């Protein structure tokens, strides 16, 4: 048997190639939309990708299952568990098998057994792998999808918070408890191969280690320590990270069937004269690093640095409006790939940064200022300090005068900000607050970005507080 691990850092997404070396056939577990790495790996190993096994209808990225079915004829093994709302709707043109609890299927000498493990989603399944080609008569590991992570488990509240299915969070939590009970019955020696790592919004407190074992998770995974269902439900529904609004779009796309991308056509840069029309018609994303954007950008552009695109484009872009990019030539291919992964299939135009500069379009600016430069104005409330971090970061420690407005929800929160004072945007390091600064500048606010963010404020020994205490600099609780 051959097992290859793929990890998309931008989405904290793990997927796997499982190959039977005797049959020279491979299967992909929970593929991402960019199928190139799977095709390349299979070619290197002398294998043919013949199947896809998907654990559930994903909410945080566009699945590559349909792309593989269309382009290489892969058979789809997908869940037939859960209610009618969570059945795949695009399968009929493709070779597929609907999987229920207890079903088994083969890849050469490798057997996969289906376990229904609902809770994160109603249709969620896991795949238990046994390598008969190696002479084993007991399973080696389990692909858990978004059910069991290293050090955590999948959150049950996304259908309610992100997809709008009222009342499903507690139901999902109770289903998850029963799935955990079933997990406890598995042999300790089984390897655990999850679909996400640290940074994913599909659970809280995910570990950064790529795999684990059933026995280790039984011992040390906090979510697996509860013996009382009510206590478990209380734990799993508390302190979950914010639910990205684009998750509802991903659920719909993956249920109905993503468009097949095929080979991509390179974007031809637009003339700088077309920029004003692009602003009027749609939304323009400038991929520059914050310092470059602050020093000079085209009026109306939203700054989402290239490295932050996967995280924040889904929060801040409207899927029903045209999207344009401002980029350096070398950034475009990867930016398009990232946007495709979160369901933005068509970018309507590209402006090269140097073309806008040469046309005299980069005239808008906003200032950055250090904590020392701003501390007196913040303390005397001559400025509005807007903290755009997550609620978990805010609870750990924040500046006393700050108003908490999470970045992902900031476009809908503008009416909560006083327009009669300058606004200071602040995050942990100064990166997310730069995105917020560009958004607020476009909304007509007088904006200053806090350089270095909360980290710099804390290092300067300036006042901070948690929910119940006040402190100064290094005297604070861990922040």
Tab-separated table of C-alpha atoms in Angstrom:
chain	number	residue	atom	x	y	z
A	1	UNK	CA	0.000	0.000	0.000
A	2	UNK	CA	1.066	3.551	-0.700
A	3	UNK	CA	-0.132	6.558	1.338
A	4	UNK	CA	0.649	10.134	0.367
A	5	UNK	CA	-0.327	13.207	2.410
A	6	UNK	CA	-1.259	16.581	0.873
A	7	UNK	CA	-1.681	19.716	2.945
A	8	UNK	CA	-3.025	23.069	1.795
A	9	UNK	CA	-1.710	25.536	4.377
A	10	UNK	CA	-3.954	28.352	3.185
A	11	UNK	CA	-7.076	26.321	4.037
A	12	UNK	CA	-5.555	24.042	6.722
A	13	UNK	CA	-6.903	21.197	4.558
A	14	UNK	CA	-5.464	17.680	4.481
A	15	UNK	CA	-6.169	15.135	1.751
A	16	UNK	CA	-4.683	11.764	0.902
A	17	UNK	CA	-3.691	9.521	-1.988
A	18	UNK	CA	-4.118	5.842	-1.149
A	19	UNK	CA	-2.567	3.488	-3.679
A	20	UNK	CA	-2.606	-0.261	-4.200
A	21	UNK	CA	0.825	-0.993	-5.609
A	22	UNK	CA	-0.230	-4.384	-6.947
A	23	UNK	CA	-3.176	-3.003	-8.899
A	24	UNK	CA	-1.366	0.294	-9.672
A	25	UNK	CA	-4.564	2.117	-8.772
A	26	UNK	CA	-5.074	5.092	-6.461
A	27	UNK	CA	-7.939	6.714	-4.577
A	28	UNK	CA	-8.058	10.288	-3.264
A	29	UNK	CA	-9.664	10.971	0.128
A	30	UNK	CA	-11.323	14.398	0.521
A	31	UNK	CA	-9.669	16.053	-2.507
A	32	UNK	CA	-9.319	19.790	-2.873
A	33	UNK	CA	-10.321	21.542	-6.068
A	34	UNK	CA	-6.779	21.927	-7.372
A	35	UNK	CA	-6.285	18.353	-8.568
A	36	UNK	CA	-2.883	18.973	-10.160
A	37	UNK	CA	-0.868	17.732	-7.145
A	38	UNK	CA	-2.822	14.441	-7.118
A	39	UNK	CA	-2.315	13.881	-10.844
A	40	UNK	CA	1.391	14.642	-10.539
A	41	UNK	CA	1.845	12.314	-7.553
A	42	UNK	CA	-0.014	9.457	-9.256
A	43	UNK	CA	2.111	9.873	-12.364
A	44	UNK	CA	5.325	9.774	-10.326
A	45	UNK	CA	4.197	6.581	-8.598
A	46	UNK	CA	3.037	4.930	-11.821
A	47	UNK	CA	-0.573	4.780	-10.668
A	48	UNK	CA	-3.958	5.624	-12.129
A	49	UNK	CA	-6.449	7.597	-10.038
A	50	UNK	CA	-9.625	5.556	-10.261
A	51	UNK	CA	-11.698	6.732	-7.285
A	52	UNK	CA	-12.520	9.431	-4.752
A	53	UNK	CA	-13.759	8.836	-1.192
A	54	UNK	CA	-15.377	11.878	0.399
A	55	UNK	CA	-16.270	12.000	4.083
A	56	UNK	CA	-18.976	14.682	3.872
A	57	UNK	CA	-20.216	17.753	2.008
A	58	UNK	CA	-17.460	20.172	2.941
A	59	UNK	CA	-18.186	23.753	3.972
A	60	UNK	CA	-14.759	25.377	3.979
A	61	UNK	CA	-13.447	24.675	0.479
A	62	UNK	CA	-14.680	23.548	-2.920
A	63	UNK	CA	-14.312	19.799	-3.307
A	64	UNK	CA	-12.248	18.321	-6.131
A	65	UNK	CA	-14.408	15.195	-6.325
A	66	UNK	CA	-16.385	16.285	-9.367
A	67	UNK	CA	-13.258	17.629	-11.080
A	68	UNK	CA	-11.602	14.209	-10.741
A	69	UNK	CA	-14.742	12.392	-11.900
A	70	UNK	CA	-14.981	14.607	-14.981
A	71	UNK	CA	-11.330	14.751	-15.934
A	72	UNK	CA	-10.032	11.251	-15.144
A	73	UNK	CA	-13.243	9.239	-14.733
A	74	UNK	CA	-12.782	8.617	-11.015
A	75	UNK	CA	-15.579	6.712	-9.292
A	76	UNK	CA	-17.145	8.642	-6.428
A	77	UNK	CA	-17.721	7.013	-3.035
A	78	UNK	CA	-19.895	9.477	-1.100
A	79	UNK	CA	-22.303	9.474	1.803
A	80	UNK	CA	-25.937	8.459	1.520
A	81	UNK	CA	-26.532	9.087	5.217
A	82	UNK	CA	-28.401	12.022	6.751
A	83	UNK	CA	-31.610	13.807	5.710
A	84	UNK	CA	-32.670	14.814	2.206
A	85	UNK	CA	-31.218	18.305	2.596
A	86	UNK	CA	-27.729	16.809	2.618
A	87	UNK	CA	-27.752	14.495	-0.379
A	88	UNK	CA	-25.387	15.014	-3.311
A	89	UNK	CA	-27.225	16.322	-6.375
A	90	UNK	CA	-24.677	16.088	-9.199
A	91	UNK	CA	-23.796	12.382	-9.224
A	92	UNK	CA	-25.966	10.941	-12.006
A	93	UNK	CA	-23.531	11.516	-14.931
A	94	UNK	CA	-20.673	9.863	-13.042
A	95	UNK	CA	-19.787	6.394	-11.827
A	96	UNK	CA	-20.568	6.503	-8.118
A	97	UNK	CA	-21.529	4.504	-5.056
A	98	UNK	CA	-23.710	5.898	-2.289
A	99	UNK	CA	-22.297	4.745	1.022
A	100	UNK	CA	-24.089	3.827	4.215
A	101	UNK	CA	-22.828	2.621	7.555
A	102	UNK	CA	-21.228	-0.820	7.259
A	103	UNK	CA	-20.692	-0.696	3.495
A	104	UNK	CA	-17.343	-1.870	2.150
A	105	UNK	CA	-15.496	-1.270	-1.104
A	106	UNK	CA	-12.134	-2.253	-2.512
A	107	UNK	CA	-9.159	-0.611	-4.182
A	108	UNK	CA	-7.131	-3.569	-5.363
A	109	UNK	CA	-6.194	-5.359	-2.136
A	110	UNK	CA	-7.153	-2.397	0.083
A	111	UNK	CA	-10.535	-2.459	1.818
A	112	UNK	CA	-12.488	0.567	3.009
A	113	UNK	CA	-15.314	0.166	5.529
A	114	UNK	CA	-17.805	2.979	6.028
A	115	UNK	CA	-18.693	4.271	9.487
A	116	UNK	CA	-21.510	6.802	9.839
A	117	UNK	CA	-20.086	9.425	12.218
A	118	UNK	CA	-22.613	12.308	12.269
A	119	UNK	CA	-22.391	15.439	14.365
A	120	UNK	CA	-20.198	17.817	12.418
A	121	UNK	CA	-22.721	17.256	9.632
A	122	UNK	CA	-25.594	14.756	9.476
A	123	UNK	CA	-24.145	12.889	6.472
A	124	UNK	CA	-20.571	12.644	7.804
A	125	UNK	CA	-18.883	9.273	7.327
A	126	UNK	CA	-15.411	7.916	8.102
A	127	UNK	CA	-13.441	5.266	6.219
A	128	UNK	CA	-11.640	2.435	8.036
A	129	UNK	CA	-8.759	1.078	5.941
A	130	UNK	CA	-7.438	-2.486	5.930
A	131	UNK	CA	-4.445	-3.431	3.771
A	132	UNK	CA	-5.089	-7.042	2.755
A	133	UNK	CA	-2.241	-6.800	0.267
A	134	UNK	CA	0.179	-6.688	3.175
A	135	UNK	CA	-1.383	-9.792	4.709
A	136	UNK	CA	-3.270	-7.919	7.452
A	137	UNK	CA	-6.640	-9.095	8.691
A	138	UNK	CA	-7.182	-6.088	10.929
A	139	UNK	CA	-7.515	-2.396	9.975
A	140	UNK	CA	-4.567	-0.003	9.867
A	141	UNK	CA	-6.250	3.369	10.201
A	142	UNK	CA	-9.293	5.564	9.801
A	143	UNK	CA	-9.907	8.613	7.610
A	144	UNK	CA	-12.021	10.747	9.924
A	145	UNK	CA	-12.714	13.786	7.742
A	146	UNK	CA	-14.013	16.529	10.037
A	147	UNK	CA	-15.081	14.119	12.787
A	148	UNK	CA	-11.900	13.519	14.814
A	149	UNK	CA	-8.942	15.886	14.521
A	150	UNK	CA	-5.618	15.737	16.299
A	151	UNK	CA	-6.493	17.163	19.715
A	152	UNK	CA	-10.037	18.172	18.792
A	153	UNK	CA	-13.235	17.165	17.027
A	154	UNK	CA	-15.447	18.743	14.382
A	155	UNK	CA	-17.789	21.468	15.480
A	156	UNK	CA	-21.539	20.699	15.275
A	157	UNK	CA	-22.788	24.290	14.976
A	158	UNK	CA	-21.836	25.194	11.394
A	159	UNK	CA	-25.154	24.172	9.847
A	160	UNK	CA	-26.901	26.592	12.182
A	161	UNK	CA	-24.377	29.428	12.301
A	162	UNK	CA	-23.132	29.414	8.715
A	163	UNK	CA	-25.827	27.667	6.680
A	164	UNK	CA	-28.828	29.018	8.602
A	165	UNK	CA	-30.426	25.722	9.675
A	166	UNK	CA	-31.981	26.877	12.943
A	167	UNK	CA	-31.914	24.510	15.895
A	168	UNK	CA	-29.379	22.098	14.402
A	169	UNK	CA	-26.401	22.939	16.636
A	170	UNK	CA	-27.589	21.075	19.732
A	171	UNK	CA	-28.952	18.198	17.646
A	172	UNK	CA	-25.570	17.911	15.965
A	173	UNK	CA	-23.789	18.044	19.312
A	174	UNK	CA	-25.822	15.129	20.621
A	175	UNK	CA	-25.189	13.134	17.447
A	176	UNK	CA	-21.493	13.938	17.811
A	177	UNK	CA	-21.509	12.575	21.358
A	178	UNK	CA	-22.854	9.251	20.089
A	179	UNK	CA	-20.247	9.211	17.320
A	180	UNK	CA	-17.540	9.795	19.925
A	181	UNK	CA	-18.877	6.864	21.925
A	182	UNK	CA	-18.493	4.741	18.826
A	183	UNK	CA	-14.955	6.045	18.284
A	184	UNK	CA	-14.065	4.849	21.799
A	185	UNK	CA	-14.874	1.292	20.652
A	186	UNK	CA	-12.205	1.337	17.928
A	187	UNK	CA	-8.824	-0.347	18.535
A	188	UNK	CA	-6.210	1.923	20.066
A	189	UNK	CA	-3.609	1.032	17.433
A	190	UNK	CA	-5.565	2.537	14.520
A	191	UNK	CA	-3.944	5.543	12.904
A	192	UNK	CA	-6.138	8.647	12.614
A	193	UNK	CA	-5.969	10.646	9.368
A	194	UNK	CA	-8.096	13.828	9.611
A	195	UNK	CA	-9.084	16.354	6.932
A	196	UNK	CA	-7.847	19.462	8.758
A	197	UNK	CA	-5.070	20.830	10.924
A	198	UNK	CA	-4.415	23.874	13.068
A	199	UNK	CA	-6.052	27.025	11.760
A	200	UNK	CA	-9.202	25.436	10.390
A	201	UNK	CA	-12.527	26.939	11.434
A	202	UNK	CA	-14.126	23.464	11.408
A	203	UNK	CA	-13.257	22.955	15.078
A	204	UNK	CA	-11.587	24.561	18.071
A	205	UNK	CA	-8.052	23.912	19.231
A	206	UNK	CA	-6.921	21.708	16.347
A	207	UNK	CA	-3.390	20.355	16.646
A	208	UNK	CA	-0.647	21.005	14.097
A	209	UNK	CA	0.542	17.371	13.965
A	210	UNK	CA	-0.716	15.721	10.752
A	211	UNK	CA	-1.887	12.401	12.235
A	212	UNK	CA	-2.467	10.561	15.480
A	213	UNK	CA	-3.818	7.262	16.782
A	214	UNK	CA	-7.148	6.288	18.242
A	215	UNK	CA	-5.500	5.410	21.543
A	216	UNK	CA	-3.635	8.696	21.855
A	217	UNK	CA	-6.775	10.707	21.112
A	218	UNK	CA	-8.732	8.697	23.691
A	219	UNK	CA	-6.136	9.662	26.277
A	220	UNK	CA	-5.472	13.304	25.457
A	221	UNK	CA	-8.113	14.771	23.141
A	222	UNK	CA	-10.141	17.117	25.431
A	223	UNK	CA	-13.371	16.411	23.584
A	224	UNK	CA	-13.071	12.671	24.194
A	225	UNK	CA	-12.900	12.927	27.991
A	226	UNK	CA	-16.611	13.542	28.643
A	227	UNK	CA	-18.777	10.746	30.046
A	228	UNK	CA	-21.905	12.878	30.415
A	229	UNK	CA	-23.807	13.944	27.304
A	230	UNK	CA	-25.006	17.269	28.722
A	231	UNK	CA	-21.507	18.266	29.777
A	232	UNK	CA	-20.166	17.281	26.362
A	233	UNK	CA	-22.826	19.346	24.572
A	234	UNK	CA	-22.028	22.348	26.758
A	235	UNK	CA	-18.302	21.971	26.032
A	236	UNK	CA	-18.524	21.466	22.293
A	237	UNK	CA	-20.889	24.392	21.670
A	238	UNK	CA	-18.831	26.852	23.739
A	239	UNK	CA	-16.020	29.052	22.433
A	240	UNK	CA	-16.117	27.874	18.840
A	241	UNK	CA	-14.365	30.181	16.350
A	242	UNK	CA	-16.368	32.557	14.181
A	243	UNK	CA	-18.268	30.862	11.358
A	244	UNK	CA	-17.142	32.233	7.984
A	245	UNK	CA	-20.169	33.411	6.043
A	246	UNK	CA	-18.915	31.813	2.839
A	247	UNK	CA	-19.282	28.356	4.428
A	248	UNK	CA	-22.954	28.405	3.453
A	249	UNK	CA	-21.930	29.026	-0.157
A	250	UNK	CA	-19.435	26.143	-0.032
A	251	UNK	CA	-22.068	23.753	1.317
A	252	UNK	CA	-24.411	24.625	-1.544
A	253	UNK	CA	-21.704	24.400	-4.202
A	254	UNK	CA	-20.439	21.036	-2.990
A	255	UNK	CA	-23.948	19.645	-2.696
A	256	UNK	CA	-25.148	20.840	-6.094
A	257	UNK	CA	-21.829	20.208	-7.812
A	258	UNK	CA	-18.952	22.616	-8.444
A	259	UNK	CA	-18.356	23.812	-11.967
A	260	UNK	CA	-15.656	21.797	-13.727
A	261	UNK	CA	-12.673	24.097	-14.192
A	262	UNK	CA	-10.541	22.172	-16.650
A	263	UNK	CA	-7.529	24.031	-17.983
A	264	UNK	CA	-7.412	27.695	-16.961
A	265	UNK	CA	-6.950	30.572	-19.422
A	266	UNK	CA	-4.452	33.245	-18.287
A	267	UNK	CA	-5.901	36.686	-17.522
A	268	UNK	CA	-4.953	39.522	-19.843
A	269	UNK	CA	-4.264	42.753	-17.910
A	270	UNK	CA	-6.760	45.568	-18.389
A	271	UNK	CA	-5.781	49.117	-19.212
A	272	UNK	CA	-5.535	51.381	-16.169
A	273	UNK	CA	-8.247	53.580	-17.707
A	274	UNK	CA	-10.765	50.816	-16.971
A	275	UNK	CA	-10.144	50.926	-13.213
A	276	UNK	CA	-12.897	53.395	-12.324
A	277	UNK	CA	-15.459	51.305	-14.207
A	278	UNK	CA	-14.271	48.202	-12.328
A	279	UNK	CA	-14.850	49.956	-9.001
A	280	UNK	CA	-18.311	51.051	-10.118
A	281	UNK	CA	-19.313	47.596	-11.378
A	282	UNK	CA	-17.771	45.249	-8.839
A	283	UNK	CA	-15.125	44.818	-6.176
A	284	UNK	CA	-11.399	45.302	-6.643
A	285	UNK	CA	-8.923	43.391	-4.470
A	286	UNK	CA	-5.368	44.704	-4.172
A	287	UNK	CA	-2.943	41.905	-3.223
A	288	UNK	CA	-0.153	44.260	-2.086
A	289	UNK	CA	1.491	43.899	1.315
A	290	UNK	CA	-0.014	46.371	3.799
A	291	UNK	CA	2.926	48.805	3.871
A	292	UNK	CA	2.860	49.151	0.078
A	293	UNK	CA	-0.908	49.575	0.003
A	294	UNK	CA	-0.915	52.178	2.801
A	295	UNK	CA	1.750	54.214	1.015
A	296	UNK	CA	-0.238	54.462	-2.201
A	297	UNK	CA	-3.212	52.634	-3.671
A	298	UNK	CA	-6.016	53.212	-6.146
A	299	UNK	CA	-9.125	54.693	-4.578
A	300	UNK	CA	-11.811	52.131	-3.838
A	301	UNK	CA	-9.603	49.030	-3.763
A	302	UNK	CA	-9.814	46.614	-0.833
A	303	UNK	CA	-6.466	45.397	0.464
A	304	UNK	CA	-6.299	41.639	1.016
A	305	UNK	CA	-2.607	40.692	0.842
A	306	UNK	CA	-1.919	37.647	-1.320
A	307	UNK	CA	-0.999	35.480	1.669
A	308	UNK	CA	-4.302	36.295	3.390
A	309	UNK	CA	-6.563	35.768	0.392
A	310	UNK	CA	-7.739	32.258	1.273
A	311	UNK	CA	-8.735	33.316	4.786
A	312	UNK	CA	-10.459	36.643	4.139
A	313	UNK	CA	-11.776	36.729	0.569
A	314	UNK	CA	-14.688	34.469	1.501
A	315	UNK	CA	-15.552	36.705	4.452
A	316	UNK	CA	-15.315	40.043	2.651
A	317	UNK	CA	-16.242	39.475	-0.989
A	318	UNK	CA	-19.782	39.303	-2.326
A	319	UNK	CA	-20.167	36.213	-4.486
A	320	UNK	CA	-22.755	37.816	-6.751
A	321	UNK	CA	-20.593	40.786	-7.791
A	322	UNK	CA	-17.719	40.917	-10.319
A	323	UNK	CA	-14.218	40.532	-8.877
A	324	UNK	CA	-11.121	42.334	-10.150
A	325	UNK	CA	-7.530	42.014	-8.962
A	326	UNK	CA	-4.668	44.452	-8.545
A	327	UNK	CA	-1.513	42.368	-8.501
A	328	UNK	CA	2.087	41.896	-9.477
A	329	UNK	CA	2.430	39.611	-12.496
A	330	UNK	CA	3.885	36.781	-10.405
A	331	UNK	CA	0.944	36.765	-7.976
A	332	UNK	CA	-1.881	36.156	-10.424
A	333	UNK	CA	-1.777	32.400	-11.016
A	334	UNK	CA	-1.758	31.517	-7.323
A	335	UNK	CA	-4.432	34.128	-6.515
A	336	UNK	CA	-6.770	32.607	-9.101
A	337	UNK	CA	-6.112	29.134	-7.722
A	338	UNK	CA	-6.919	30.298	-4.179
A	339	UNK	CA	-10.127	32.022	-5.259
A	340	UNK	CA	-11.221	28.904	-7.144
A	341	UNK	CA	-10.747	26.887	-3.946
A	342	UNK	CA	-13.356	28.989	-2.152
A	343	UNK	CA	-15.851	29.066	-5.024
A	344	UNK	CA	-14.939	32.281	-6.846
A	345	UNK	CA	-14.596	30.765	-10.298
A	346	UNK	CA	-14.442	33.847	-12.472
A	347	UNK	CA	-12.226	36.894	-11.988
A	348	UNK	CA	-13.517	39.561	-14.338
A	349	UNK	CA	-10.309	41.486	-14.777
A	350	UNK	CA	-6.727	42.116	-13.749
A	351	UNK	CA	-4.852	45.373	-13.214
A	352	UNK	CA	-1.094	45.230	-12.875
A	353	UNK	CA	0.193	47.288	-9.975
A	354	UNK	CA	2.888	48.920	-12.085
A	355	UNK	CA	0.353	49.959	-14.746
A	356	UNK	CA	-1.774	51.751	-12.144
A	357	UNK	CA	1.346	53.371	-10.711
A	358	UNK	CA	2.476	54.596	-14.146
A	359	UNK	CA	-1.027	55.952	-14.812
A	360	UNK	CA	-0.957	57.982	-11.595
A	361	UNK	CA	-3.724	55.987	-9.941
A	362	UNK	CA	-1.963	55.125	-6.674
A	363	UNK	CA	-2.728	58.370	-4.878
A	364	UNK	CA	-4.791	57.231	-1.886
A	365	UNK	CA	-2.979	56.644	1.419
A	366	UNK	CA	-3.582	56.077	5.114
A	367	UNK	CA	-1.106	56.445	8.015
A	368	UNK	CA	0.393	53.799	10.272
A	369	UNK	CA	1.316	54.823	13.821
A	370	UNK	CA	3.035	53.068	16.711
A	371	UNK	CA	1.429	52.345	20.091
A	372	UNK	CA	3.604	55.019	21.690
A	373	UNK	CA	2.396	57.591	19.156
A	374	UNK	CA	-1.257	56.709	19.670
A	375	UNK	CA	-1.491	55.760	23.343
A	376	UNK	CA	-2.466	59.214	24.682
A	377	UNK	CA	-5.123	59.732	22.006
A	378	UNK	CA	-6.524	56.256	22.668
A	379	UNK	CA	-6.530	56.744	26.461
A	380	UNK	CA	-8.313	60.102	26.155
A	381	UNK	CA	-10.729	58.597	23.598
A	382	UNK	CA	-9.908	61.216	20.980
A	383	UNK	CA	-9.937	58.338	18.495
A	384	UNK	CA	-12.122	55.247	18.131
A	385	UNK	CA	-10.019	52.107	18.583
A	386	UNK	CA	-11.511	49.166	16.657
A	387	UNK	CA	-10.146	45.726	17.545
A	388	UNK	CA	-10.860	43.385	14.594
A	389	UNK	CA	-9.480	40.147	16.085
A	390	UNK	CA	-11.488	37.030	16.854
A	391	UNK	CA	-13.553	36.850	20.011
A	392	UNK	CA	-11.109	34.317	21.463
A	393	UNK	CA	-8.196	36.707	21.039
A	394	UNK	CA	-10.246	39.558	22.475
A	395	UNK	CA	-11.159	37.535	25.561
A	396	UNK	CA	-7.519	36.636	26.153
A	397	UNK	CA	-6.559	40.301	26.389
A	398	UNK	CA	-7.425	43.659	24.814
A	399	UNK	CA	-6.849	47.390	25.094
A	400	UNK	CA	-9.339	48.911	27.584
A	401	UNK	CA	-10.716	51.593	25.252
A	402	UNK	CA	-11.148	49.225	22.294
A	403	UNK	CA	-14.433	48.385	20.592
A	404	UNK	CA	-14.536	44.800	19.337
A	405	UNK	CA	-15.765	44.380	15.751
A	406	UNK	CA	-14.534	41.178	14.150
A	407	UNK	CA	-12.957	41.734	10.727
A	408	UNK	CA	-15.092	39.168	8.924
A	409	UNK	CA	-18.268	40.932	10.071
A	410	UNK	CA	-16.959	44.485	9.753
A	411	UNK	CA	-18.779	45.366	6.489
A	412	UNK	CA	-22.099	44.767	8.258
A	413	UNK	CA	-21.003	46.673	11.389
A	414	UNK	CA	-20.129	50.096	9.987
A	415	UNK	CA	-23.157	51.747	11.595
A	416	UNK	CA	-21.684	50.867	15.012
A	417	UNK	CA	-18.648	53.093	14.465
A	418	UNK	CA	-18.681	56.792	15.398
A	419	UNK	CA	-17.842	58.835	12.300
A	420	UNK	CA	-17.085	61.990	14.300
A	421	UNK	CA	-13.615	60.818	15.355
A	422	UNK	CA	-10.646	59.262	13.569
A	423	UNK	CA	-10.685	55.474	13.662
A	424	UNK	CA	-7.673	53.390	14.719
A	425	UNK	CA	-7.733	49.809	13.438
A	426	UNK	CA	-5.976	47.148	15.518
A	427	UNK	CA	-5.394	43.398	15.398
A	428	UNK	CA	-2.705	41.129	16.832
A	429	UNK	CA	0.190	42.096	14.539
A	430	UNK	CA	-1.066	44.831	12.209
A	431	UNK	CA	-1.970	42.655	9.211
A	432	UNK	CA	-5.720	42.099	9.622
A	433	UNK	CA	-6.105	45.671	10.817
A	434	UNK	CA	-4.619	46.795	7.492
A	435	UNK	CA	-7.394	44.964	5.689
A	436	UNK	CA	-9.869	46.681	8.015
A	437	UNK	CA	-8.203	50.043	7.385
A	438	UNK	CA	-8.678	49.713	3.632
A	439	UNK	CA	-12.307	48.719	4.112
A	440	UNK	CA	-13.003	51.686	6.391
A	441	UNK	CA	-11.164	54.149	4.135
A	442	UNK	CA	-13.437	53.033	1.298
A	443	UNK	CA	-16.439	53.635	3.584
A	444	UNK	CA	-15.354	57.241	4.167
A	445	UNK	CA	-13.740	56.988	7.605
A	446	UNK	CA	-10.605	58.854	8.689
A	447	UNK	CA	-8.353	55.875	9.485
A	448	UNK	CA	-5.029	55.161	11.209
A	449	UNK	CA	-3.619	51.641	11.428
A	450	UNK	CA	-1.955	50.594	14.712
A	451	UNK	CA	1.453	49.333	13.574
A	452	UNK	CA	2.410	46.045	15.220
A	453	UNK	CA	-1.056	45.632	16.705
A	454	UNK	CA	-1.740	44.231	20.156
A	455	UNK	CA	1.657	42.533	20.246
A	456	UNK	CA	3.460	45.862	19.922
A	457	UNK	CA	1.098	47.507	22.437
A	458	UNK	CA	1.801	44.782	24.960
A	459	UNK	CA	5.570	44.929	24.413
A	460	UNK	CA	5.436	48.670	25.072
A	461	UNK	CA	4.002	47.947	28.546
A	462	UNK	CA	0.775	49.837	27.831
A	463	UNK	CA	-2.498	49.036	29.657
A	464	UNK	CA	-4.462	45.917	28.688
A	465	UNK	CA	-7.253	43.946	30.272
A	466	UNK	CA	-9.138	40.675	30.059
A	467	UNK	CA	-12.789	40.119	30.851
A	468	UNK	CA	-12.132	40.425	34.598
A	469	UNK	CA	-8.705	42.017	35.119
A	470	UNK	CA	-6.573	44.947	34.111
A	471	UNK	CA	-2.827	44.728	33.707
A	472	UNK	CA	0.225	46.228	32.082
A	473	UNK	CA	2.544	44.731	29.506
A	474	UNK	CA	4.469	41.701	30.680
A	475	UNK	CA	2.425	41.544	33.885
A	476	UNK	CA	-0.595	40.381	31.853
A	477	UNK	CA	-1.852	36.840	31.649
A	478	UNK	CA	-0.568	34.995	28.585
A	479	UNK	CA	-1.639	36.959	25.513
